[in-house]
GROMACS .gro file of C-alpha atoms in nm:
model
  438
    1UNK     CA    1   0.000   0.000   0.000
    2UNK     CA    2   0.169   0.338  -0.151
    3UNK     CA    3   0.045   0.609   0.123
    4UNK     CA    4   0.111   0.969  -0.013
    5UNK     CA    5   0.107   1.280   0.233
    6UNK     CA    6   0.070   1.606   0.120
    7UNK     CA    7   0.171   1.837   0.379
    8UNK     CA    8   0.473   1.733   0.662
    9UNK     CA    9   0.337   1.977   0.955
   10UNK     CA   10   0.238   1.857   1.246
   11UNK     CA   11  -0.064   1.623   1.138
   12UNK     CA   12   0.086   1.500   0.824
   13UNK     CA   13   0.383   1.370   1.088
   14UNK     CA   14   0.202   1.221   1.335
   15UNK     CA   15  -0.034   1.090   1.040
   16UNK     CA   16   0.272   0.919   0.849
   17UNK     CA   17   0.348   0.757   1.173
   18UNK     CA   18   0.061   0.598   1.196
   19UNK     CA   19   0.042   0.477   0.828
   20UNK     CA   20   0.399   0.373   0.891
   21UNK     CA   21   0.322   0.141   1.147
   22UNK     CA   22   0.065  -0.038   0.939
   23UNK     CA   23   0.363  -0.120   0.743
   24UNK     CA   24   0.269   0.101   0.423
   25UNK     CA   25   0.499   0.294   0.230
   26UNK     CA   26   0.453   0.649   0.281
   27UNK     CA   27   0.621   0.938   0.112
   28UNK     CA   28   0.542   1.314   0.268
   29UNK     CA   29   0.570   1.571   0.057
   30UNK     CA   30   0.662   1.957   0.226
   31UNK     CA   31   0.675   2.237   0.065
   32UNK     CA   32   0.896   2.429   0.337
   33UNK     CA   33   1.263   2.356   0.410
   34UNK     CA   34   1.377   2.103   0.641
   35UNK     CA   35   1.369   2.321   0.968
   36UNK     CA   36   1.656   2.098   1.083
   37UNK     CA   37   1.907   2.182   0.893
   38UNK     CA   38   1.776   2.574   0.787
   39UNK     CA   39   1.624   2.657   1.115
   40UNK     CA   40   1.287   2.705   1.211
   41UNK     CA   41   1.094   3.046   1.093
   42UNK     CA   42   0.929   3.224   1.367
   43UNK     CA   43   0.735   3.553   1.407
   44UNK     CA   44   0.353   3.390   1.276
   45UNK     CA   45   0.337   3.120   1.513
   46UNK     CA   46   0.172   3.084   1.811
   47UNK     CA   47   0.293   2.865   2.089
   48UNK     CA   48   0.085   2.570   2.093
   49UNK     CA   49  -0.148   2.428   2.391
   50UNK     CA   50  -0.120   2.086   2.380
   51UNK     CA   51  -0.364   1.870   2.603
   52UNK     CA   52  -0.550   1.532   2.624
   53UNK     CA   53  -0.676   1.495   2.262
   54UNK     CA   54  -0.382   1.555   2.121
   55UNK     CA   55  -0.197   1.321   2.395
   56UNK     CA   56  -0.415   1.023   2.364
   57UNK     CA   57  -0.306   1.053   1.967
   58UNK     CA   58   0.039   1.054   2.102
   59UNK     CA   59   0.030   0.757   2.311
   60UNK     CA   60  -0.176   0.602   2.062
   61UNK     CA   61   0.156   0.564   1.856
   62UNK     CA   62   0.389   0.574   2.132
   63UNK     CA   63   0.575   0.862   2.109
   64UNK     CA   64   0.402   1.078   2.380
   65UNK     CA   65   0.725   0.953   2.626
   66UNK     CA   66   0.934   1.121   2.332
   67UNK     CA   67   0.681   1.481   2.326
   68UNK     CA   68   0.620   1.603   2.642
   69UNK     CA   69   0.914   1.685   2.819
   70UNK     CA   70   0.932   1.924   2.528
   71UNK     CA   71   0.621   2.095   2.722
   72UNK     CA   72   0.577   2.289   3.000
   73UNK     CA   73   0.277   2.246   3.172
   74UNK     CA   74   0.042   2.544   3.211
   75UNK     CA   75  -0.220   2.490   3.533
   76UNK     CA   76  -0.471   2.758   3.493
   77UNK     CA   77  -0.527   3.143   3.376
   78UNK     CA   78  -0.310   3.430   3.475
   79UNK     CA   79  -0.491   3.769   3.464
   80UNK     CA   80  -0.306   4.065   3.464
   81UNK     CA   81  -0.512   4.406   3.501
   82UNK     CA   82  -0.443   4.723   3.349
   83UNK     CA   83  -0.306   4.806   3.721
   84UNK     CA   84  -0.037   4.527   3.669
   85UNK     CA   85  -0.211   4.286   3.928
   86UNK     CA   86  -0.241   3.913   3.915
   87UNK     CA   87  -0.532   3.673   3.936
   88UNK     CA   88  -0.458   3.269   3.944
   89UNK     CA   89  -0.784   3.123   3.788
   90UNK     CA   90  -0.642   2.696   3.783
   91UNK     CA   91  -0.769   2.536   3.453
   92UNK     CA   92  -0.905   2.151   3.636
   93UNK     CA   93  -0.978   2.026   3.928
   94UNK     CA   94  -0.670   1.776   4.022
   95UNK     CA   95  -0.279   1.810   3.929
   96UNK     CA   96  -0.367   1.574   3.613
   97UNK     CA   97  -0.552   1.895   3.464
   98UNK     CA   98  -0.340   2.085   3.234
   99UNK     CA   99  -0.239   2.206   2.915
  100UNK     CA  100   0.163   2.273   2.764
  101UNK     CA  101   0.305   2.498   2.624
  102UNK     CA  102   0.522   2.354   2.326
  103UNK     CA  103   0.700   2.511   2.057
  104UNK     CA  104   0.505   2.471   1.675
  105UNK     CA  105   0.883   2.434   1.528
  106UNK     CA  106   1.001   2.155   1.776
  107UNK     CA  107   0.715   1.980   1.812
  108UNK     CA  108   0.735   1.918   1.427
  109UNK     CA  109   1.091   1.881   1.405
  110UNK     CA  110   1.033   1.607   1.653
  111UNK     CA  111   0.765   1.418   1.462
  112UNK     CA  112   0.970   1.450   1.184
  113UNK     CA  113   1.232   1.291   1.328
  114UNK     CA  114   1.043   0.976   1.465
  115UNK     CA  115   0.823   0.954   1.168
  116UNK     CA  116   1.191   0.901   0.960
  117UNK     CA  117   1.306   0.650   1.242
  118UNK     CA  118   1.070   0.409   0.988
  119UNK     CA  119   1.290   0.217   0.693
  120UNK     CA  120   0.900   0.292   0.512
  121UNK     CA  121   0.901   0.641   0.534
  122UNK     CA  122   1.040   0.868   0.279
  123UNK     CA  123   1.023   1.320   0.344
  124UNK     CA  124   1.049   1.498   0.012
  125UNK     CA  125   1.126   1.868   0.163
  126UNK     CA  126   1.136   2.191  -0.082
  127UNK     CA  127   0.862   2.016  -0.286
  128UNK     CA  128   0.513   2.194  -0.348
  129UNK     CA  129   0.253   2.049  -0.523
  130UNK     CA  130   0.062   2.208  -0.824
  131UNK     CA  131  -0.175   1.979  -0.926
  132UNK     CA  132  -0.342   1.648  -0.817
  133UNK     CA  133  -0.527   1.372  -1.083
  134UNK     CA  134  -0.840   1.252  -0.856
  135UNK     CA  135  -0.924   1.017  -1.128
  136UNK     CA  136  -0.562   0.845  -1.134
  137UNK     CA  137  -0.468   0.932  -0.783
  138UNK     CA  138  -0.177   1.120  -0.943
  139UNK     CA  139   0.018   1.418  -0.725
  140UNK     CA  140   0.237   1.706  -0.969
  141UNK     CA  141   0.492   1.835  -0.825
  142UNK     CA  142   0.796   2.077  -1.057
  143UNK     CA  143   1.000   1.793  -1.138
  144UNK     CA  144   0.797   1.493  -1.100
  145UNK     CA  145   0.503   1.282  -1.058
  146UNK     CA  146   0.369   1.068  -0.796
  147UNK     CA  147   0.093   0.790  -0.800
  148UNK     CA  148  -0.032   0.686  -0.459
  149UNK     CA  149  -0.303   0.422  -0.366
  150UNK     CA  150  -0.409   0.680  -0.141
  151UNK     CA  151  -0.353   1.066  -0.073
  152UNK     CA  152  -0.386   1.252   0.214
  153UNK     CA  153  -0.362   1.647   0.188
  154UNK     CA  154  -0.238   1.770   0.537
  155UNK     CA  155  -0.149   2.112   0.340
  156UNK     CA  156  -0.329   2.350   0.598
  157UNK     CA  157  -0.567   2.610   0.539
  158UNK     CA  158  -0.435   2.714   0.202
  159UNK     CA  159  -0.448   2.392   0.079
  160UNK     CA  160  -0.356   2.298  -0.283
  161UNK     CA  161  -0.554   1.953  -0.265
  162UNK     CA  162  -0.845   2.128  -0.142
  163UNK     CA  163  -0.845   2.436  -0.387
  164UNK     CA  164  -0.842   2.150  -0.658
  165UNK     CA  165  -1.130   1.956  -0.492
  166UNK     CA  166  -1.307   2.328  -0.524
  167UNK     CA  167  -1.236   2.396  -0.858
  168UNK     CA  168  -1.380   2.065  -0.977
  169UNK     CA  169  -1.700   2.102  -0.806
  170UNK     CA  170  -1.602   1.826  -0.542
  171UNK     CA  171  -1.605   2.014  -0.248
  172UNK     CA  172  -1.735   2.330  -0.115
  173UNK     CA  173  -1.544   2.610   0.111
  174UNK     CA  174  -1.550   2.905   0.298
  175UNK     CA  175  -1.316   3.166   0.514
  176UNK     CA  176  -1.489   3.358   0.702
  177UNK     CA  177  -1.178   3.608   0.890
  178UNK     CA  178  -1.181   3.791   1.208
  179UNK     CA  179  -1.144   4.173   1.176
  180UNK     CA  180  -0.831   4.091   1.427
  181UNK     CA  181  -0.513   4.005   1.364
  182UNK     CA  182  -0.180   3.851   1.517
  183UNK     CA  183   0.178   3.947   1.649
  184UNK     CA  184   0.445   3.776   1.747
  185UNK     CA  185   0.636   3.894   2.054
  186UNK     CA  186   0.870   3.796   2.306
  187UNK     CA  187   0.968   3.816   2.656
  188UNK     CA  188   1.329   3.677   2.672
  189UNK     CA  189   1.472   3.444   2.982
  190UNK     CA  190   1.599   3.665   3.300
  191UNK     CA  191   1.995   3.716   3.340
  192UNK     CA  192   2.059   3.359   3.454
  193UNK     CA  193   1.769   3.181   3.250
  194UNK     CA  194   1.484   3.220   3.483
  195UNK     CA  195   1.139   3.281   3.396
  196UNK     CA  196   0.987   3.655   3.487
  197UNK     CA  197   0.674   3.549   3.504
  198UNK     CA  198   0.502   3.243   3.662
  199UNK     CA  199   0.634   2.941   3.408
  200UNK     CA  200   0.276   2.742   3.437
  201UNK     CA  201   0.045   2.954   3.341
  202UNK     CA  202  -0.105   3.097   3.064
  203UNK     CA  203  -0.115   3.468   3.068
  204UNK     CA  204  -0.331   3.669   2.965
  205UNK     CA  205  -0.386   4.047   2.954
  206UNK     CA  206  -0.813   4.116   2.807
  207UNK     CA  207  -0.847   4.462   2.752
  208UNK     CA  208  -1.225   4.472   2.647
  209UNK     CA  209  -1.193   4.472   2.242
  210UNK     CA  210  -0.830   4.363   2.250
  211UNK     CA  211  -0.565   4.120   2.430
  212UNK     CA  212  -0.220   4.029   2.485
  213UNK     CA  213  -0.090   3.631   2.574
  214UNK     CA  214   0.237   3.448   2.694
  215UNK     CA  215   0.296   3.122   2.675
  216UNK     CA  216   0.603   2.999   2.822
  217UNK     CA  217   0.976   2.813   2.678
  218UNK     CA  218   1.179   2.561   2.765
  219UNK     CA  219   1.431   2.817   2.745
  220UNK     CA  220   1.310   3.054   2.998
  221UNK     CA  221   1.129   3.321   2.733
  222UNK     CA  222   0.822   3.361   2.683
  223UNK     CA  223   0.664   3.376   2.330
  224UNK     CA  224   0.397   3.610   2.341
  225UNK     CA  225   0.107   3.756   2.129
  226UNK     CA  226  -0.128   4.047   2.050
  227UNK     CA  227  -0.440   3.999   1.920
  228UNK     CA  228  -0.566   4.350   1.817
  229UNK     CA  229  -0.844   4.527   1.519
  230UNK     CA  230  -0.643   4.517   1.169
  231UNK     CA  231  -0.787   4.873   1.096
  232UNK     CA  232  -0.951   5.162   1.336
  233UNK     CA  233  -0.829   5.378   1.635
  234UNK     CA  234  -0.598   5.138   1.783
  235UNK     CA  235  -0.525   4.882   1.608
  236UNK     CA  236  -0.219   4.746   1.400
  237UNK     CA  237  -0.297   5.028   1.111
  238UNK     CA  238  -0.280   5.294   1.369
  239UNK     CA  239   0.025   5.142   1.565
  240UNK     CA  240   0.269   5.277   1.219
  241UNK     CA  241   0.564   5.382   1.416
  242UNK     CA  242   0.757   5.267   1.758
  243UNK     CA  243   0.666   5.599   1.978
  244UNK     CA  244   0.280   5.486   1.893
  245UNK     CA  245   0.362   5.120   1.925
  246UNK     CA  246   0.559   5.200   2.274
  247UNK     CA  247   0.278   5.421   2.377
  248UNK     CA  248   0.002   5.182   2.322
  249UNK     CA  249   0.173   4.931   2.557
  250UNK     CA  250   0.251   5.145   2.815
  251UNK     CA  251  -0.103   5.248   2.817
  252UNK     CA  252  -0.226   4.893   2.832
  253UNK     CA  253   0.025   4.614   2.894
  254UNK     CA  254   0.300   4.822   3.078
  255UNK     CA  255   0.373   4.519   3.285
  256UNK     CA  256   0.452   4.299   3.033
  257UNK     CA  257   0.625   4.573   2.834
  258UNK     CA  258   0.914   4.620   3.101
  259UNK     CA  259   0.969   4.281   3.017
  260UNK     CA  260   1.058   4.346   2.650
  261UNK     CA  261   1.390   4.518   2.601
  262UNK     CA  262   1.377   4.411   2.222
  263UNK     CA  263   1.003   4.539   2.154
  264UNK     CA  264   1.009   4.811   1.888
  265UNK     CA  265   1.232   4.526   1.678
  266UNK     CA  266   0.996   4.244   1.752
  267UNK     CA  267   0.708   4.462   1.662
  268UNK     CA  268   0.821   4.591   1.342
  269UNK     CA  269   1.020   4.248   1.231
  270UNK     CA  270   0.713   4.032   1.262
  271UNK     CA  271   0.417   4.017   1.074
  272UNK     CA  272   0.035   4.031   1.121
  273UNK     CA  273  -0.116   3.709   1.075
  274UNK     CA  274  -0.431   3.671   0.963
  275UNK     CA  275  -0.708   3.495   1.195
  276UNK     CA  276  -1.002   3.296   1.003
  277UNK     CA  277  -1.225   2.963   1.043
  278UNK     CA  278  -1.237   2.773   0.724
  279UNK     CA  279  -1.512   2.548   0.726
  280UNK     CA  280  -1.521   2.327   0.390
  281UNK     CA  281  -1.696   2.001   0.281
  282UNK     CA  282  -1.717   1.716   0.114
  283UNK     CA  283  -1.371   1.639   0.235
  284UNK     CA  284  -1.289   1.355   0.094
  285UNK     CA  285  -1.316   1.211  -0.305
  286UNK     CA  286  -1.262   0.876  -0.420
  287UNK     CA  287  -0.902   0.803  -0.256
  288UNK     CA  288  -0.819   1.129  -0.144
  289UNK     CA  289  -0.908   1.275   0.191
  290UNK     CA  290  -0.857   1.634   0.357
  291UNK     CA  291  -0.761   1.634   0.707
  292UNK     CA  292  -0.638   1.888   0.995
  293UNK     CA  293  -0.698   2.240   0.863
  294UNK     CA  294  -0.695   2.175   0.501
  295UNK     CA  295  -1.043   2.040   0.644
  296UNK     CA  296  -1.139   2.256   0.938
  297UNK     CA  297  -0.860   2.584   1.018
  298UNK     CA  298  -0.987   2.759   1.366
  299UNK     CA  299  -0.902   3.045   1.482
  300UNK     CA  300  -0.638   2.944   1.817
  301UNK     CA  301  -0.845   3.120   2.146
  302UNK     CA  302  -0.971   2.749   2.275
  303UNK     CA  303  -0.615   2.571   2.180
  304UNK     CA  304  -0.765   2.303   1.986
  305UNK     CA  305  -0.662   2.319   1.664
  306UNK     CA  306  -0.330   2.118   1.670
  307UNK     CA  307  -0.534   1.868   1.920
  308UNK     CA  308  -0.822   1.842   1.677
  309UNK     CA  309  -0.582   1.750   1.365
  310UNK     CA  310  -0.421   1.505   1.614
  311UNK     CA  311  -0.769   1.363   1.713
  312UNK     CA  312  -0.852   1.346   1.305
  313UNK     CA  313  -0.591   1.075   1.307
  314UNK     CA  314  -0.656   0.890   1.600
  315UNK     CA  315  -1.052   0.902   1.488
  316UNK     CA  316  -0.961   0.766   1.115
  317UNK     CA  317  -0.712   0.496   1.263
  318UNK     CA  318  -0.979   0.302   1.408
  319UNK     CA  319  -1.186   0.348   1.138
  320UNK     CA  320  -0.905   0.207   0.888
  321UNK     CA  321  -0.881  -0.092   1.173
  322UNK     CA  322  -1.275  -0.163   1.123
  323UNK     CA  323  -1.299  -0.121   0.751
  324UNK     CA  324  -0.924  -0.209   0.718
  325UNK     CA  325  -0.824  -0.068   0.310
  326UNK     CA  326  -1.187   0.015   0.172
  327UNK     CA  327  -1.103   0.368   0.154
  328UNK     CA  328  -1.379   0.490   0.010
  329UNK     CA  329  -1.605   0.365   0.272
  330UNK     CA  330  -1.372   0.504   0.514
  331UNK     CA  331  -1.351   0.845   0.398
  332UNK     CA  332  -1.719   0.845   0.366
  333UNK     CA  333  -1.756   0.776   0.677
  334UNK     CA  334  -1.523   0.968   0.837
  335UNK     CA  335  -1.634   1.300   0.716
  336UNK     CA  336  -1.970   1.211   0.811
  337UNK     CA  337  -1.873   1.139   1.195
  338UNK     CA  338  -1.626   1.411   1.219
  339UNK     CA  339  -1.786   1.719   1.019
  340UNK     CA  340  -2.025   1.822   1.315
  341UNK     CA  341  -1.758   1.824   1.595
  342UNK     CA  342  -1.501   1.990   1.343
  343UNK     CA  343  -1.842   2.281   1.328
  344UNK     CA  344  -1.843   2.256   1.694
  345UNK     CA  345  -1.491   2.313   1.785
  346UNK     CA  346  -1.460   2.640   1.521
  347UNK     CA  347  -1.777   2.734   1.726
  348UNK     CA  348  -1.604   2.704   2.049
  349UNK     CA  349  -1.299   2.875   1.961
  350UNK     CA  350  -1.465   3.173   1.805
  351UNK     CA  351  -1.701   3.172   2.152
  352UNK     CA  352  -1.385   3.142   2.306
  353UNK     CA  353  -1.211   3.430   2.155
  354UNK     CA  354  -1.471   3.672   2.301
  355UNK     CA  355  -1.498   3.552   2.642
  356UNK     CA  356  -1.113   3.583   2.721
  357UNK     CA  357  -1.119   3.915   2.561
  358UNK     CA  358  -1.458   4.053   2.691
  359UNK     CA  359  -1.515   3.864   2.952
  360UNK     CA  360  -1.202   3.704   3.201
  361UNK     CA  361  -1.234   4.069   3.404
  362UNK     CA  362  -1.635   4.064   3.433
  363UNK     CA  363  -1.684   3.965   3.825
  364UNK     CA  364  -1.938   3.767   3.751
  365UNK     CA  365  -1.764   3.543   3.501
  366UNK     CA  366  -1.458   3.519   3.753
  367UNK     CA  367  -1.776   3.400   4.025
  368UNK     CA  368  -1.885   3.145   3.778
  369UNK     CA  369  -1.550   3.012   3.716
  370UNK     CA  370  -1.479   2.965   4.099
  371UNK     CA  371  -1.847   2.802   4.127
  372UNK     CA  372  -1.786   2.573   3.850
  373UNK     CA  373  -1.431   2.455   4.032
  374UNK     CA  374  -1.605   2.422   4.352
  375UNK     CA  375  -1.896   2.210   4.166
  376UNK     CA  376  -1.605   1.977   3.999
  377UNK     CA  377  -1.395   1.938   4.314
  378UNK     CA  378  -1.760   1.844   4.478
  379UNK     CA  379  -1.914   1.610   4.207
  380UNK     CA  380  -1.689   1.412   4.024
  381UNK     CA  381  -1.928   1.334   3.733
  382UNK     CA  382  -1.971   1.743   3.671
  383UNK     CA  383  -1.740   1.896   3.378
  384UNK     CA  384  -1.738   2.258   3.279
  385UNK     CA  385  -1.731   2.335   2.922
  386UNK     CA  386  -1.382   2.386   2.919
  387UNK     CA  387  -1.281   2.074   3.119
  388UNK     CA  388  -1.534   1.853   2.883
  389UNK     CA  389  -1.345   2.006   2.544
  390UNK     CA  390  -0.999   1.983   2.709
  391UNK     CA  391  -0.957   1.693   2.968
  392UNK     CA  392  -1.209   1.467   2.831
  393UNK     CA  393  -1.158   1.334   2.468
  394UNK     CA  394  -1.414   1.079   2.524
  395UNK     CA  395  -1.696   1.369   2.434
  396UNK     CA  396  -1.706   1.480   2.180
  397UNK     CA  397  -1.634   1.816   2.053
  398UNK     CA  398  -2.051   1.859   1.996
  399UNK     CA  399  -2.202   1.738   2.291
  400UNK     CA  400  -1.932   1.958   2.494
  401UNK     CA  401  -2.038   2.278   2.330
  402UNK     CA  402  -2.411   2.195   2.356
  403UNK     CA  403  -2.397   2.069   2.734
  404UNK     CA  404  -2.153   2.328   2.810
  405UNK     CA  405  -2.390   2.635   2.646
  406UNK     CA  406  -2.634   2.530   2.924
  407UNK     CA  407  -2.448   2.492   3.201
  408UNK     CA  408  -2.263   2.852   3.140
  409UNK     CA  409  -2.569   3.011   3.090
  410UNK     CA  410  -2.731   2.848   3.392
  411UNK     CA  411  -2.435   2.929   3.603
  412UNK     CA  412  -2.365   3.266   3.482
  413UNK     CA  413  -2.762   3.382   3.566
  414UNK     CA  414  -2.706   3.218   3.926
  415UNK     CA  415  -2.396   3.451   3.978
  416UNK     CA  416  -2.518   3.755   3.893
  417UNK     CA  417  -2.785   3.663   4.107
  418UNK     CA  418  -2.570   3.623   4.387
  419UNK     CA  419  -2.264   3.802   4.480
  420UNK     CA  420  -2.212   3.523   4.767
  421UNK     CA  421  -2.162   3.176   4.591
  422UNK     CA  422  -2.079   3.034   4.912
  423UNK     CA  423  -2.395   3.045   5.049
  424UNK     CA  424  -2.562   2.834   4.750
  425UNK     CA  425  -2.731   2.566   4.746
  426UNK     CA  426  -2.468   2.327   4.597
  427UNK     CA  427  -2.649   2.035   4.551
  428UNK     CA  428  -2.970   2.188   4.426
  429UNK     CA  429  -2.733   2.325   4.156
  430UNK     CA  430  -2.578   1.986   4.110
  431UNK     CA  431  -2.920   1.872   4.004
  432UNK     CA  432  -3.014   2.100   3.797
  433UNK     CA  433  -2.724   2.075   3.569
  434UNK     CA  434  -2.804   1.714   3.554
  435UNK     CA  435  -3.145   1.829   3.445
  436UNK     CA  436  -3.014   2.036   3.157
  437UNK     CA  437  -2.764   1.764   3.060
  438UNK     CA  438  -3.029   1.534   2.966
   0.00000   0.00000   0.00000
């Protein structure tokens, strides 16, 4: 069986591991350099949160031993107000609740490298492809041709497979952006390595209609990011030169600016990404199938995009073990099972986006979030929203956003009810949100 992966980032690695051990030949084709021998390109990447989905795909193949000590584990929200204060706000309920912070550019180097620990394996780096025969299963690439049994177009949310799929009427898509966009910063190591701010937590600076994030390094830095309006009063338009870049910091992140002696570089070197959800479908035709974000891109405020390519392969891996090489039947079925949770988790993240910019610094959503940890310490079957999408890959991405919806809005009406949470009726609530789960 000749496997053929279009796309060696981070689910077209872990992918060709999995086809590898089935024992099929599999040849990855990359269009990017091999960041192992060139280096790895920074300044449009944000750190990734890695976190159960994404680890049960690792352990699924074994190589989760090998991944996570390149992570740092994060344990909950840190707020920092305009005023520079800080606000602990733990993400689960027990020490086995948390996501990690891990570098984009080693965790793929790191696939990479175990994915080519198979004889079967074969990377073909600095080699786009233009064109793709459906019909003939047939990949074009400058200099040559490849014929696969089967394809798989891990190209990400430009993809080439899937722009070809489009143009021949096979699939639908659609990118719908956010009027925000990205930057890459950084917050560099302290003197003698150390981290200046708290090294397990995710930090986060919501400023009503804007934010600022740090996620930490192994290397004591911190990579961090603004999310901010593309065009308006402030925004990146308006930021055009350092004084007004410097200014806008001190005005709003002033903390985390002291921590930035390379800032008006970083600013100006980097560029600002673009933020969309691409939602796209059919995804698959006749032996070719779209997966990761050539399928579903999301934008990255619920840290699930990485983990939901991940989960794509785990998902299609025990599909290929029930219908073992009747690809058709498995691709069929696969985007039939996976479409609604892949809606579901662009849903979330969007959702997700606003509440940690809006929201974090409301004092009722800070009650509800202490309410809901009291109610999961209390009841061990009850899962917030957040715990069922990140600690629990057994639901799935669907039923967490639809139970979830009803529990927030249940708990958020109690809490603005009540200034006091402690003198609730804990049970009573307990019930309730067994009510609404049914």
């Amino acid at each position: 069986m000749k496997v053929a992966i279009v796309g060696g980032g981070l689910a077209g690695s872990l992918l060709s591991v999995y086809m590898a051990r089935r024992g099929y030949e599999v040849h990855i084709f990359e269009k990017r350099s091999d960041s192992r021998k060139k280096g790895y390109v920074g300044g449009r990447s944000i750190n990734l949160a890695l976190s159960h989905r994404g680890i049960r795909a690792l352990q699924d193949v074994g190589v989760a031993e090998e991944i996570l000590p390149l992570a740092i584990p994060m344990r909950g929200r840190m707020l920092h107000s305009l005023e520079g204060e800080q606000s602990f706000f733990p993400y689960g309920k027990d020490e086995n609740e948390f996501i990690n912070s891990i570098s984009r550019g080693g965790l793929n180097e790191a696939l990479v490298a175990v994915a080519e620990g198979y004889p079967n394996v074969k990377y073909y780096f600095d080699t786009p492809c233009i064109d793709i025969d459906f019909d003939e299963n047939k990949l074009y690439f400058e200099n040559q041709t490849f014929v696969a049994d089967v394809i798989f177009a891990t190209d990400g949310a430009g993809s080439v497979i899937r722009q070809k799929m489009v143009e021949k009427g096979f699939c639908q898509d659609h990118t719908e952006f956010l009027e925000h966009g990205y930057k890459e910063l950084e917050i560099p190591a302290g003197k003698n390595g150390e981290f200046l701010l708290d090294k397990h937590s995710l930090h986060i600076w919501a400023r009503d209609s804007f934010l600022l994030i740090a996620l930490p390094n192994l290397n004591g830095s911190f990579t961090v990011t603004l999310f901010l309006q593309n065009k308006g009063e402030e925004s990146f338009e308006s930021l055009s030169t350092p004084q007004k870049a410097r200014a806008f910091f001190e005005k709003y992140f002033a903390d985390a600016l002291a921590l930035m002696p390379d800032f008006e570089e970083d600013f100006f070197q980097n560029p600002v990404g673009l933020l969309g959800t691409l939602r796209a479908y059919p995804w698959a035709y006749k032996n070719t199938l779209l997966l990761g974000d050539a399928a579903h891109a999301i934008v990255p405020f619920y840290g699930q995009g990485m983990n939901a390519s991940f989960e794509d392969c785990f998902l299609l891996n025990r599909l290929i073990d029930t219908h073992q090489e009747k690809w058709e039947t498995i691709f069929q079925q696969f985007q039939q099972e996976r479409k609604k949770d892949a809606d579901a988790i662009a849903d979330l993240a969007l959702e997700n986006f606003y509440e940690m910019r809006d929201k974090v610094n409301d004092v009722e959503f800070q009650r509800m979030r202490k309410l809901e940890y009291i109610l999961e310490n209390a009841y061990p079957d009850y899962h917030s929203k957040y715990s069922m999408v990140t600690f629990h890959p057994e639901i799935p991405y669907s039923v967490a956003r639809d139970k979830g919806n009803k529990q927030n809005e249940y708990l958020l009406k109690l809490c603005l009810e009540n200034e006091n949470i402690e003198n609730l009726n804990y049970q009573s609530i307990y019930e309730e949100l067994q009510r609404l789960s049914c």
